CSV table of C-alpha atoms in Angstrom, one decimal:
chain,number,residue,atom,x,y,z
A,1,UNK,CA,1.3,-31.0,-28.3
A,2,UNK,CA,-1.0,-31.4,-25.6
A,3,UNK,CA,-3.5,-28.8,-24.3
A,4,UNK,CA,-1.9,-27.6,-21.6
A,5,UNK,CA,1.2,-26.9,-23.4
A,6,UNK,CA,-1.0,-25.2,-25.9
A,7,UNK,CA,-2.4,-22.8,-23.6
A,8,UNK,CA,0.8,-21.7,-22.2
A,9,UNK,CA,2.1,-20.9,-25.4
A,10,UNK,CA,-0.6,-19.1,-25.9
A,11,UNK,CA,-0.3,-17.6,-22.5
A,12,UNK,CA,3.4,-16.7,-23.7
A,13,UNK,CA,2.3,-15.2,-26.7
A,14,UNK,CA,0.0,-13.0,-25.1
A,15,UNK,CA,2.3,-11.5,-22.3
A,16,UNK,CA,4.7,-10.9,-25.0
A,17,UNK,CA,2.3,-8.8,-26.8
A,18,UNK,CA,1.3,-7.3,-23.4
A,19,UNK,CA,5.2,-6.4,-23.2
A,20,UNK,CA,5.9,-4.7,-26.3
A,21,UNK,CA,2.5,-2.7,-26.0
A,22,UNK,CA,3.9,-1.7,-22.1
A,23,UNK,CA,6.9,-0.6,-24.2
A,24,UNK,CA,5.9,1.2,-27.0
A,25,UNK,CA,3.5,3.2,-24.5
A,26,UNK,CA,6.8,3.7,-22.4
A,27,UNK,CA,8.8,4.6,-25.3
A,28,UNK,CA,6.2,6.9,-26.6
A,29,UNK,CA,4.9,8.9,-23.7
A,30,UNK,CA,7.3,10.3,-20.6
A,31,UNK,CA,6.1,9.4,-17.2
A,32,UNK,CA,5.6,13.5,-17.1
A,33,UNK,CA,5.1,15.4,-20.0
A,34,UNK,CA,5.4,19.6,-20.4
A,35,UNK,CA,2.6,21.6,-20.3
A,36,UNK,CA,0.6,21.0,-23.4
A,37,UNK,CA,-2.5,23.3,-24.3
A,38,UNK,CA,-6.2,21.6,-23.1
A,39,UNK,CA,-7.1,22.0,-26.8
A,40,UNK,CA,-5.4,18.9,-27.4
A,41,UNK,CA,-7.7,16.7,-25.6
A,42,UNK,CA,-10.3,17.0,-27.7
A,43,UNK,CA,-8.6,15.5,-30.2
A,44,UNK,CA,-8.2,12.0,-28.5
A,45,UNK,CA,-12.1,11.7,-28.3
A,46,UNK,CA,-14.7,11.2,-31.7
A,47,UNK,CA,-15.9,14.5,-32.9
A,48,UNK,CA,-19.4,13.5,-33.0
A,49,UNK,CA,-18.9,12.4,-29.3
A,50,UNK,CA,-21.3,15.5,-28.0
A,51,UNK,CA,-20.9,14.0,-24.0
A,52,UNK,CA,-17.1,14.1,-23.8
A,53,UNK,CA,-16.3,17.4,-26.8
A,54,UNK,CA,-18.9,19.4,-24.6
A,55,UNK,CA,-17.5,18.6,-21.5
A,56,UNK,CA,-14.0,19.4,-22.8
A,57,UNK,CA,-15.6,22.8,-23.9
A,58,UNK,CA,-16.4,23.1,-20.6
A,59,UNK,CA,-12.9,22.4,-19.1
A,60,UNK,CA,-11.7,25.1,-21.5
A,61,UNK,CA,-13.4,27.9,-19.8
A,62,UNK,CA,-11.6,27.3,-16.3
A,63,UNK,CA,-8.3,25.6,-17.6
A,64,UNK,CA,-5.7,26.7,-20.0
A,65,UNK,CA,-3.3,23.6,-19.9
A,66,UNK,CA,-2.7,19.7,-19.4
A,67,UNK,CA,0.3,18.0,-18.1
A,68,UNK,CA,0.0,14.3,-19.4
A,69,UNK,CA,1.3,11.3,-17.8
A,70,UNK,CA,2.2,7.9,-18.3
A,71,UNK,CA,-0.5,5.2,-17.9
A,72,UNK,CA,1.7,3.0,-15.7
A,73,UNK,CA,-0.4,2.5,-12.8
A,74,UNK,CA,1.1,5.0,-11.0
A,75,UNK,CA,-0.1,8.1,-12.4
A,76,UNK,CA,-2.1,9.1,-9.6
A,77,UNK,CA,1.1,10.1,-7.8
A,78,UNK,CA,3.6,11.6,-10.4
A,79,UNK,CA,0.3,13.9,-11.1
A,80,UNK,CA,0.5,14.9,-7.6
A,81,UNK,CA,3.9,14.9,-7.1
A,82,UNK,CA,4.8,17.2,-9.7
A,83,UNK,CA,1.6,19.5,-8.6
A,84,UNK,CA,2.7,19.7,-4.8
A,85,UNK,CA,6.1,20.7,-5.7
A,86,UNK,CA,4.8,23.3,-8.3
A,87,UNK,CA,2.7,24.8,-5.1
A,88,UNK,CA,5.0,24.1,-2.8
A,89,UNK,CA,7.6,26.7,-5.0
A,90,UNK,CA,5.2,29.4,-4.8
A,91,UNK,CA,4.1,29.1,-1.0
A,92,UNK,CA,6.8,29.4,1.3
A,93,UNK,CA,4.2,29.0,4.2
A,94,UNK,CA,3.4,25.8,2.9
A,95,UNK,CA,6.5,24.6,2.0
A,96,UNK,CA,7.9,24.8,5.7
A,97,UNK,CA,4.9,22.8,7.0
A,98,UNK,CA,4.6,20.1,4.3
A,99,UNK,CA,8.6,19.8,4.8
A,100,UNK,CA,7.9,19.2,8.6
A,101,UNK,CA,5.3,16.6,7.2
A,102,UNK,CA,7.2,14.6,5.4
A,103,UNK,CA,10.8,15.0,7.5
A,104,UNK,CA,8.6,13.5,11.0
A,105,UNK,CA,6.9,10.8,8.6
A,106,UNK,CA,9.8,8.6,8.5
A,107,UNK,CA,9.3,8.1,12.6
A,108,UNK,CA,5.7,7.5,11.4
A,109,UNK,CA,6.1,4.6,9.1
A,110,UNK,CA,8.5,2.7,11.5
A,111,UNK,CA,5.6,3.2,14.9
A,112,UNK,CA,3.5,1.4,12.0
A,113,UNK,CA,6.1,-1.4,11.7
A,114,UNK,CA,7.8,-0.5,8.6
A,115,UNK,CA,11.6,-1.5,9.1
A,116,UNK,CA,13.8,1.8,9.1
A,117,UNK,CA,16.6,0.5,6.8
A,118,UNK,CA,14.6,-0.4,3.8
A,119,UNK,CA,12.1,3.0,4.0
A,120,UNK,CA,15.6,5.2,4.2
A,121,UNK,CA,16.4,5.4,0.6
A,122,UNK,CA,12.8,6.4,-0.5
A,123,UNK,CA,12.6,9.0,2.4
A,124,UNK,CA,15.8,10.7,1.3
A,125,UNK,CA,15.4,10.9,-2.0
A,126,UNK,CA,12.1,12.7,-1.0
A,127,UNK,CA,13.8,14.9,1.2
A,128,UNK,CA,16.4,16.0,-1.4
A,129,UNK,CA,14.1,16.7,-4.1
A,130,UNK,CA,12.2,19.0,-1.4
A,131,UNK,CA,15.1,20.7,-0.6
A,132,UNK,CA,15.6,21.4,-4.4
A,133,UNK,CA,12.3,22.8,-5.1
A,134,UNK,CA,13.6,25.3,-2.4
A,135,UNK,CA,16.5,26.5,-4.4
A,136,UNK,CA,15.4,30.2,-5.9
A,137,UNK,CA,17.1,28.3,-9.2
A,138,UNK,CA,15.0,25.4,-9.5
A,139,UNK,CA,13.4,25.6,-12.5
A,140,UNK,CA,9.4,24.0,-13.5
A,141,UNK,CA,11.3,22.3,-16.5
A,142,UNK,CA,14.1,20.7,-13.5
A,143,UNK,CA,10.9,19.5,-11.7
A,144,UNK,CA,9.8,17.8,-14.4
A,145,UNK,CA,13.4,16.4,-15.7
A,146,UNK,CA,13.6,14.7,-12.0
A,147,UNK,CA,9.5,13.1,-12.3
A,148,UNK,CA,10.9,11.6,-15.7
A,149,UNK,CA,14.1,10.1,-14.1
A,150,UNK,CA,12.9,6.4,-13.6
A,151,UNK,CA,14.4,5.9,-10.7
A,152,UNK,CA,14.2,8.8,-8.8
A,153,UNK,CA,10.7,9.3,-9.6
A,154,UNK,CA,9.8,5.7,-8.9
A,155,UNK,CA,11.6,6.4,-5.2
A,156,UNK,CA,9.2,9.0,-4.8
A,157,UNK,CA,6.0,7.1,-6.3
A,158,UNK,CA,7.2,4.1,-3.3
A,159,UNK,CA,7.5,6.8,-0.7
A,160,UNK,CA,3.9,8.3,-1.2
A,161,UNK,CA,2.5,5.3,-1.2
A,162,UNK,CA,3.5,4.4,1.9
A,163,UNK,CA,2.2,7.9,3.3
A,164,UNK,CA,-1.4,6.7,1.6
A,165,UNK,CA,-0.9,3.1,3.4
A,166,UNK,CA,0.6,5.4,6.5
A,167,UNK,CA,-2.7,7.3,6.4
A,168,UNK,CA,-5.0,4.2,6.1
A,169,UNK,CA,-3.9,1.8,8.9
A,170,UNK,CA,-3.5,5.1,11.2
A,171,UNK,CA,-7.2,5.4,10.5
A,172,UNK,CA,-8.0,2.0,9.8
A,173,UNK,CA,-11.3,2.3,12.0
A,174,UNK,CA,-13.0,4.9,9.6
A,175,UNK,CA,-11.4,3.5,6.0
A,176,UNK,CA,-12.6,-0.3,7.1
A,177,UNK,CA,-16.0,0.8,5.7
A,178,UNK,CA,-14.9,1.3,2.3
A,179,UNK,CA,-12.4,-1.5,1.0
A,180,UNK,CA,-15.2,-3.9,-0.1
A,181,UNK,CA,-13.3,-7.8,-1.1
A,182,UNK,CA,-11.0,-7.0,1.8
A,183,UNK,CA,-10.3,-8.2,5.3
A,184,UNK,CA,-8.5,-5.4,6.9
A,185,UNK,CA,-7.2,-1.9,6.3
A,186,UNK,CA,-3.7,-3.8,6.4
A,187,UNK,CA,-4.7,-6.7,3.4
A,188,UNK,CA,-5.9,-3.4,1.4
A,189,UNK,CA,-2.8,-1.6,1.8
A,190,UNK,CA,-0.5,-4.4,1.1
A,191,UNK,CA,-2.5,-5.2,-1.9
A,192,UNK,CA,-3.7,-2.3,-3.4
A,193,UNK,CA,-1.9,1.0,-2.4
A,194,UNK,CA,2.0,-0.4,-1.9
A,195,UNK,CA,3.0,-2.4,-5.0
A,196,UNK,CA,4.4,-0.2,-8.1
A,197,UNK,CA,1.5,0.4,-10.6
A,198,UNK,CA,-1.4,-0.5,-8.6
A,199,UNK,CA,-4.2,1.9,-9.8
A,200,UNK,CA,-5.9,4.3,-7.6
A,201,UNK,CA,-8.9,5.4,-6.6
A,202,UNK,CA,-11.1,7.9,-4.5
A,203,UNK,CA,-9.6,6.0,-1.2
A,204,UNK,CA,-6.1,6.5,-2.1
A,205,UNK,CA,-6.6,10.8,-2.8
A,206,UNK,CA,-8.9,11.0,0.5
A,207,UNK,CA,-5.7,9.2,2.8
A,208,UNK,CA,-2.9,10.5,0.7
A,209,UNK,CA,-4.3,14.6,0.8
A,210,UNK,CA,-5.3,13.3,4.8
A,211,UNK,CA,-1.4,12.5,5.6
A,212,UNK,CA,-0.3,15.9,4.2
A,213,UNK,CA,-2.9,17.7,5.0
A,214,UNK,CA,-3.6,19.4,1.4
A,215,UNK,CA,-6.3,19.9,-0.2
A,216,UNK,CA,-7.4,19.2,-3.8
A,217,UNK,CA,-9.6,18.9,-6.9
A,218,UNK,CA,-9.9,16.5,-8.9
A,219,UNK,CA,-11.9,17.2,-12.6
A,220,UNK,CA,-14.2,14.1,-13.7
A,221,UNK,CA,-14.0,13.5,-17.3
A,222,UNK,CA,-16.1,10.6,-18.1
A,223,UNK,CA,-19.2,9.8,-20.3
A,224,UNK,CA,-21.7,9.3,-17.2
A,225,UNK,CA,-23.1,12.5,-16.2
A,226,UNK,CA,-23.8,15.4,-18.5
A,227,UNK,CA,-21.8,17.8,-16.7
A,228,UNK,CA,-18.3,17.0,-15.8
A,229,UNK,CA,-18.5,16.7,-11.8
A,230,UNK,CA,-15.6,17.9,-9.7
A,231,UNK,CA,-14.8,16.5,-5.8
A,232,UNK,CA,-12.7,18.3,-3.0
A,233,UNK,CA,-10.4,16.1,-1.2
A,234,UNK,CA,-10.9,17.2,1.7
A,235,UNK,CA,-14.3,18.1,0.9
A,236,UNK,CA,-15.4,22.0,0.7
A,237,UNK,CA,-11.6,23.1,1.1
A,238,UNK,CA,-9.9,25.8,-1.1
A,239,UNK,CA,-7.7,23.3,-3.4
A,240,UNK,CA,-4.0,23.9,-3.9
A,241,UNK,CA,-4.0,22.0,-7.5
A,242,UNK,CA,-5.9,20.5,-9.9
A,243,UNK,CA,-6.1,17.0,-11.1
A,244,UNK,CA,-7.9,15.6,-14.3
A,245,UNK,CA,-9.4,12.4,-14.0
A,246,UNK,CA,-10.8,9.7,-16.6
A,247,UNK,CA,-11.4,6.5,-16.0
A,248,UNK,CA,-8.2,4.8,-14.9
A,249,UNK,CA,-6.2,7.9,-15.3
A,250,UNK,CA,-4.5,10.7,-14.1
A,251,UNK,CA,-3.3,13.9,-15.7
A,252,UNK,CA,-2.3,17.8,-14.1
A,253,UNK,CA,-5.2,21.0,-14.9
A,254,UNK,CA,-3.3,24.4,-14.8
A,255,UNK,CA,-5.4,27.3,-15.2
F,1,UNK,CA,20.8,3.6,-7.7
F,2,UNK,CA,23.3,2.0,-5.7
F,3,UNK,CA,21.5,-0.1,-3.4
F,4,UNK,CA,21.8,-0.2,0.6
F,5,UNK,CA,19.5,-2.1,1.4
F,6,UNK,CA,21.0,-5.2,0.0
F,7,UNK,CA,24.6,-4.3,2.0
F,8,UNK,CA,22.3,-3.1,5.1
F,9,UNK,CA,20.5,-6.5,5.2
F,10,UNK,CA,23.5,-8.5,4.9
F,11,UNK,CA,25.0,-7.5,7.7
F,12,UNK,CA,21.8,-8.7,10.1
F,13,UNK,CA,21.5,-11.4,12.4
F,14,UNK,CA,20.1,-14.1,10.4
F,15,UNK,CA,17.0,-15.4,11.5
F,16,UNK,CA,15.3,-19.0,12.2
F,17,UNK,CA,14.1,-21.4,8.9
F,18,UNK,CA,16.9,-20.0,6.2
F,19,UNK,CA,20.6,-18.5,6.3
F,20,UNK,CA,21.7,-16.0,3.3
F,21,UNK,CA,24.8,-15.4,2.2
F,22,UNK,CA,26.6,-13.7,-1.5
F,23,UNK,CA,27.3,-16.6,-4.3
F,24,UNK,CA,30.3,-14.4,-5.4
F,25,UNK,CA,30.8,-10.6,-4.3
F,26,UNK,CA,28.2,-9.6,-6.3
F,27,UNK,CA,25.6,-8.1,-4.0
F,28,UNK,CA,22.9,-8.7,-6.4
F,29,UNK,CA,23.4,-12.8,-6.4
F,30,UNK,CA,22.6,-13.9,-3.3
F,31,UNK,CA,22.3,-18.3,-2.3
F,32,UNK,CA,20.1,-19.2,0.3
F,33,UNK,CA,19.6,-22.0,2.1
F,34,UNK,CA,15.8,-22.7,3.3
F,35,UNK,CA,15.3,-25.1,6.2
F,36,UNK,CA,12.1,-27.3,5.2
F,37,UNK,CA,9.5,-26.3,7.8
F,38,UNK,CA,8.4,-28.5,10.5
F,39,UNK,CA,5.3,-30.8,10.2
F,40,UNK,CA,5.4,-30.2,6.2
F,41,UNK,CA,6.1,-32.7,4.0
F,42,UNK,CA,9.6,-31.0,3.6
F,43,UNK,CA,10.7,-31.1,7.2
F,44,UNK,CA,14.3,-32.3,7.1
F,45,UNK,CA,15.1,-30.7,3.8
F,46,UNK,CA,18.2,-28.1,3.4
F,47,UNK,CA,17.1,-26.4,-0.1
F,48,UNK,CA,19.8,-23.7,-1.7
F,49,UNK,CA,18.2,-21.3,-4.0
F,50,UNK,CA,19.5,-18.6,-5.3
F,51,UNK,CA,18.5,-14.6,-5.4
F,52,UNK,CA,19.1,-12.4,-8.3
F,53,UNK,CA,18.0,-9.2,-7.5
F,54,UNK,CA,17.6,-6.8,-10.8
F,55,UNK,CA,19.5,-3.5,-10.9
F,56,UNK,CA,16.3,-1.9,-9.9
F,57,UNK,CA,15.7,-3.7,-6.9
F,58,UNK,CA,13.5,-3.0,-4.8
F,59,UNK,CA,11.3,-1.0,-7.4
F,60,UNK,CA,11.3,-4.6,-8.9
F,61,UNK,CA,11.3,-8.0,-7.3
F,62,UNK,CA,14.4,-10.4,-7.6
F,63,UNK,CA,13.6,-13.9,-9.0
F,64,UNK,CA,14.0,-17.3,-7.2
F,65,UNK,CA,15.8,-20.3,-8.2
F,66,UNK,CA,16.0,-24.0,-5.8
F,67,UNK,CA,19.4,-25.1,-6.9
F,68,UNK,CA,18.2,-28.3,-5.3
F,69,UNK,CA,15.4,-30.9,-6.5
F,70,UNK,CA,12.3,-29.3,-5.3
F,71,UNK,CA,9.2,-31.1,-6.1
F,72,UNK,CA,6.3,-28.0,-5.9
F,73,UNK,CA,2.9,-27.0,-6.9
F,74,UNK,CA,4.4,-23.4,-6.9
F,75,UNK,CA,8.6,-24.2,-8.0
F,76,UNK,CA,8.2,-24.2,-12.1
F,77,UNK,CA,11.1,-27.7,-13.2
F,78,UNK,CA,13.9,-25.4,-13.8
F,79,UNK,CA,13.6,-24.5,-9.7
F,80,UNK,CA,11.7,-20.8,-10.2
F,81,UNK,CA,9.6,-19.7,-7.4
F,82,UNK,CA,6.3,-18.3,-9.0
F,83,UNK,CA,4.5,-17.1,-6.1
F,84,UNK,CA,2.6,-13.4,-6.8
F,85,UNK,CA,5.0,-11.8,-4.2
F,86,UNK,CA,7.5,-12.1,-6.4
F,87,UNK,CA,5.6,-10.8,-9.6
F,88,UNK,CA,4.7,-7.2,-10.5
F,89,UNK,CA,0.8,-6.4,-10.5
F,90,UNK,CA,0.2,-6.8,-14.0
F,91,UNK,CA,2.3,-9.9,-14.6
F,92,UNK,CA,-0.1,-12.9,-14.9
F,93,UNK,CA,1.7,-15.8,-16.2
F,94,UNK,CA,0.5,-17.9,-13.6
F,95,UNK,CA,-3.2,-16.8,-13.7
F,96,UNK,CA,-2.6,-15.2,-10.0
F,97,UNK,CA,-6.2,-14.3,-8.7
F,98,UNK,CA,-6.8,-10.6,-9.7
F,99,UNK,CA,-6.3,-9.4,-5.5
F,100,UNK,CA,-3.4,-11.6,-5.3
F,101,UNK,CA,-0.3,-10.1,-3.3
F,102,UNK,CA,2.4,-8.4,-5.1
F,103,UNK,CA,5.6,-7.4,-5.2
F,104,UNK,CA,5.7,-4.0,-2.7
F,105,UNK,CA,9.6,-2.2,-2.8
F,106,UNK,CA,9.4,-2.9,0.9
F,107,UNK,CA,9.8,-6.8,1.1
F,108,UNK,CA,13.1,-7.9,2.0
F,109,UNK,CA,15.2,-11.0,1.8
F,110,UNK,CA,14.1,-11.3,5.4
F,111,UNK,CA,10.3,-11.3,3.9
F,112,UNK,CA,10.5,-12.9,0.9
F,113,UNK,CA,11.9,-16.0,2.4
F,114,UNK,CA,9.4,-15.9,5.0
F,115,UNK,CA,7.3,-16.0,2.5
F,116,UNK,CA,8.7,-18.8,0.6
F,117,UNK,CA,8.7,-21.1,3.9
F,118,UNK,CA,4.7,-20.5,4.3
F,119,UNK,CA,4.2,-21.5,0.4
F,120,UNK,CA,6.8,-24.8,1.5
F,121,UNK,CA,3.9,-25.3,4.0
F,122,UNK,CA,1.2,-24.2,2.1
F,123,UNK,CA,0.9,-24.3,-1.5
F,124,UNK,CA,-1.3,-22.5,-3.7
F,125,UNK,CA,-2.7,-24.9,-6.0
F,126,UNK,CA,-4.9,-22.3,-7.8
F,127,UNK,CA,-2.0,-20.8,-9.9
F,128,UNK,CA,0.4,-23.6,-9.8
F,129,UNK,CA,4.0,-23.1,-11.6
F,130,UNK,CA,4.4,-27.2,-11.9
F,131,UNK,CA,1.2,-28.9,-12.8
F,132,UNK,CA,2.0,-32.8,-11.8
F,133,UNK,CA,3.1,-31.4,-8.3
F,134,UNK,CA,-0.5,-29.7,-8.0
F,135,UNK,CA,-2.6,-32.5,-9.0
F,136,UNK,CA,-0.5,-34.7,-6.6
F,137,UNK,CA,-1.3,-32.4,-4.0
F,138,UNK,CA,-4.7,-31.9,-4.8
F,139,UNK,CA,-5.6,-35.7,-5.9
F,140,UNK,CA,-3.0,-38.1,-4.5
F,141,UNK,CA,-1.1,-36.7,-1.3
F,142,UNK,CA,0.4,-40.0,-0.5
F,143,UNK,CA,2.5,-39.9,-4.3
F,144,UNK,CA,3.5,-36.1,-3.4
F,145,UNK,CA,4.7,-36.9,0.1
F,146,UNK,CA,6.5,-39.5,-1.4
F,147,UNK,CA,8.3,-38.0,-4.2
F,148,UNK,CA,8.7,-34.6,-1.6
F,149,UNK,CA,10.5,-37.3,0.8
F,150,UNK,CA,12.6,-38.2,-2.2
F,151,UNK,CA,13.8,-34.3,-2.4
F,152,UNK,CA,14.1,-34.5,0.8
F,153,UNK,CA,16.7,-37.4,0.9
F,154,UNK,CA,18.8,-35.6,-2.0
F,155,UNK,CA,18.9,-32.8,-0.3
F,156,UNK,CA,20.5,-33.9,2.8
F,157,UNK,CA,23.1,-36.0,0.9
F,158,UNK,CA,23.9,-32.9,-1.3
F,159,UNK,CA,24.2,-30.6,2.1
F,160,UNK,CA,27.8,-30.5,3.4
């Protein structure tokens, strides 16, 4: 066997671990879970590990519950998702304008040169799970059911990216100064906000809560300060829903 | 899902460097047929590939396959296309650089063959999919011209 052969074997056998770890993590954690108390997450982290158990003390006295999700990349928008629909249920007000929002944003994404036949699909399947949450019948736990249906919740993971990309190139003048290793607000987009299960970032929660014009928190849970820090998107707004964040993930706060 | 796009796409005007039609009436298997590009080594080529486009199309990308002799830094010997377009971030078989393109649910046929003629023109030798056809291209251009020329040749005789 030569050496070349030899490393891609090995190469094999490593994405073939890679794939049954991606699957057992599917298998073993929906892409949206129910509400689960915040005293579990103290129990994912040593006990002697004073930085993270004090700052989970901490989130105790301002949050009663956690909504996990998967770790698929994507996290970062089924967290939101299921939040703005939550909110949006409550706040009639709201509902109407972010409805408006995302009805008009269809027009948006083709001025930006998106071609109208292939962004249809994700647009209405947005739009029907809007008019849902409308229904005095929907139910949280229907929410939910429809963020763990792959499809459907993938549809609406594509069409929020494309808002965040939507947001971006819109305002690619301002964001230009922030997407270090790349050459245009257009490369960064392609790269890094549209494909399925590309992580996000700060960048991606300042454009996405920029198209809709919402505003929220998200919770820093990480072992660099002592206190866990929390940022406004946009900043010094009243936030509509809570987001959890360690590093390279995503869950829902509920008070 | 049932999938429009696929129906919508195949009823457009087709455009300069390929033509696309079904292989049978399955709209997930598409053949193609990709002009080589001009001023390439492949210029004068008429390469069929085919598309198979997973059920979950376009959350996930549909795979290539040259049906004719291709010889390619980035075409693997059974014919695959292994460009990072085509691959989900994530998927590294390759050894893709880390900010290299992915698949996005918005590419089209349209796109992804575009995409196909600029690697035909430009391959990526970084990542390559057929390691004799990169170290031709890298090391010995004359050899790869001449064994591309070869493809070439076959593929004309094979086009009716």
């Amino acid at each position: 066997m030569d050496a070349s052969t030899e490393a891609e074997n090995l190469d094999q056998k490593i994405m073939d671990q890679m794939e049954l770890i991606r699957k057992e993590i599917e298998e073993s954690v929906p892409l949206l879970s129910h509400k689960e108390d915040i005293a579990s997450l103290a129990k994912e982290y040593p006990p002697d590990d004073a930085i993270y158990q004090g700052k989970i003390r901490s989130l105790y006295s301002s949050y009663r519950w956690i909504r996990r999700t998967r770790r698929d990349g994507n996290c970062f928008y089924r967290a939101f998702g299921i939040s703005l629909m939550e909110m949006l249920k409550q706040n009639p007000d709201e509902y109407h304008r972010v409805y408006k929002v995302i009805e008009e944003s269809k027009d948006r994404l083709i001025e930006l040169g998106y071609q109208a036949f292939i962004i249809e699909d994700f647009h209405q399947t947005v739009l029907t799970l809007l008019k849902n949450v409308r229904k005095d019948d929907c139910t949280n736990d229907e929410l939910v059911e429809w963020f763990n249906d792959r499809d459907l919740s993938n549809y609406f993971v594509v069409y929020f990216r494309l808002l965040t990309s939507a947001h971006l190139k819109t305002n690619a003048e301002f964001f230009e100064n922030f997407i270090d290793g790349y050459q245009s607000v257009k490369d960064f987009c392609s790269y890094e906000v549209e494909p399925i299960g590309k992580e996000s970032d700060h960048i991606h929660a300042i454009a996405l809560t920029g198209f809709l014009n919402t505003a929220i928190e998200i919770v820093y849970l990480n072992h660099t300060d002592d206190d866990l820090s929390k940022h406004r998107f946009p900043e010094h707004s009243a936030p509509q829903f809570t987001l959890l964040y360690r590093p390279g993930h995503y869950d829902v706060l509920y008070k | 899902m049932l999938n429009f796009n696929l129906l919508t796409e195949l009823q457009r005007k087709p455009t300069e460097g390929f033509s696309a039609g079904l292989q049978d009436d399955d709209i997930f298997k598409w053949a193609v047929m990709i002009i080589g590009p001009p001023d390439t080594p492949f210029e004068g080529g008429f390469f069929k590939a085919h598309l198979d486009f997973p059920r979950d199309y376009p959350q996930r990308p549909p795979v290539m396959q040259f049906q004719t002799k291709i010889y390619h830094p980035n075409v693997d010997k059974d014919g695959k296309v292994c460009i990072s377009i085509l691959h989900e971030p994530g998927e590294d078989k390759f050894g893709y650089e880390k900010s290299s393109e992915r698949w996005r649910p918005i590419h089209t046929v349209e796109t992804i063959l575009l995409s196909v003629i600029s690697m035909l023109a430009d391959p990526n030798d970084e990542s390559p999919a057929n390691i004799d056809a990169a170290k031709d291209w890298r090391e010995n251009k004359e050899k790869f011209k001449r064994l591309v020329a070869q493809c070439v040749r076959e593929s004309q005789t094979s086009y009716d």
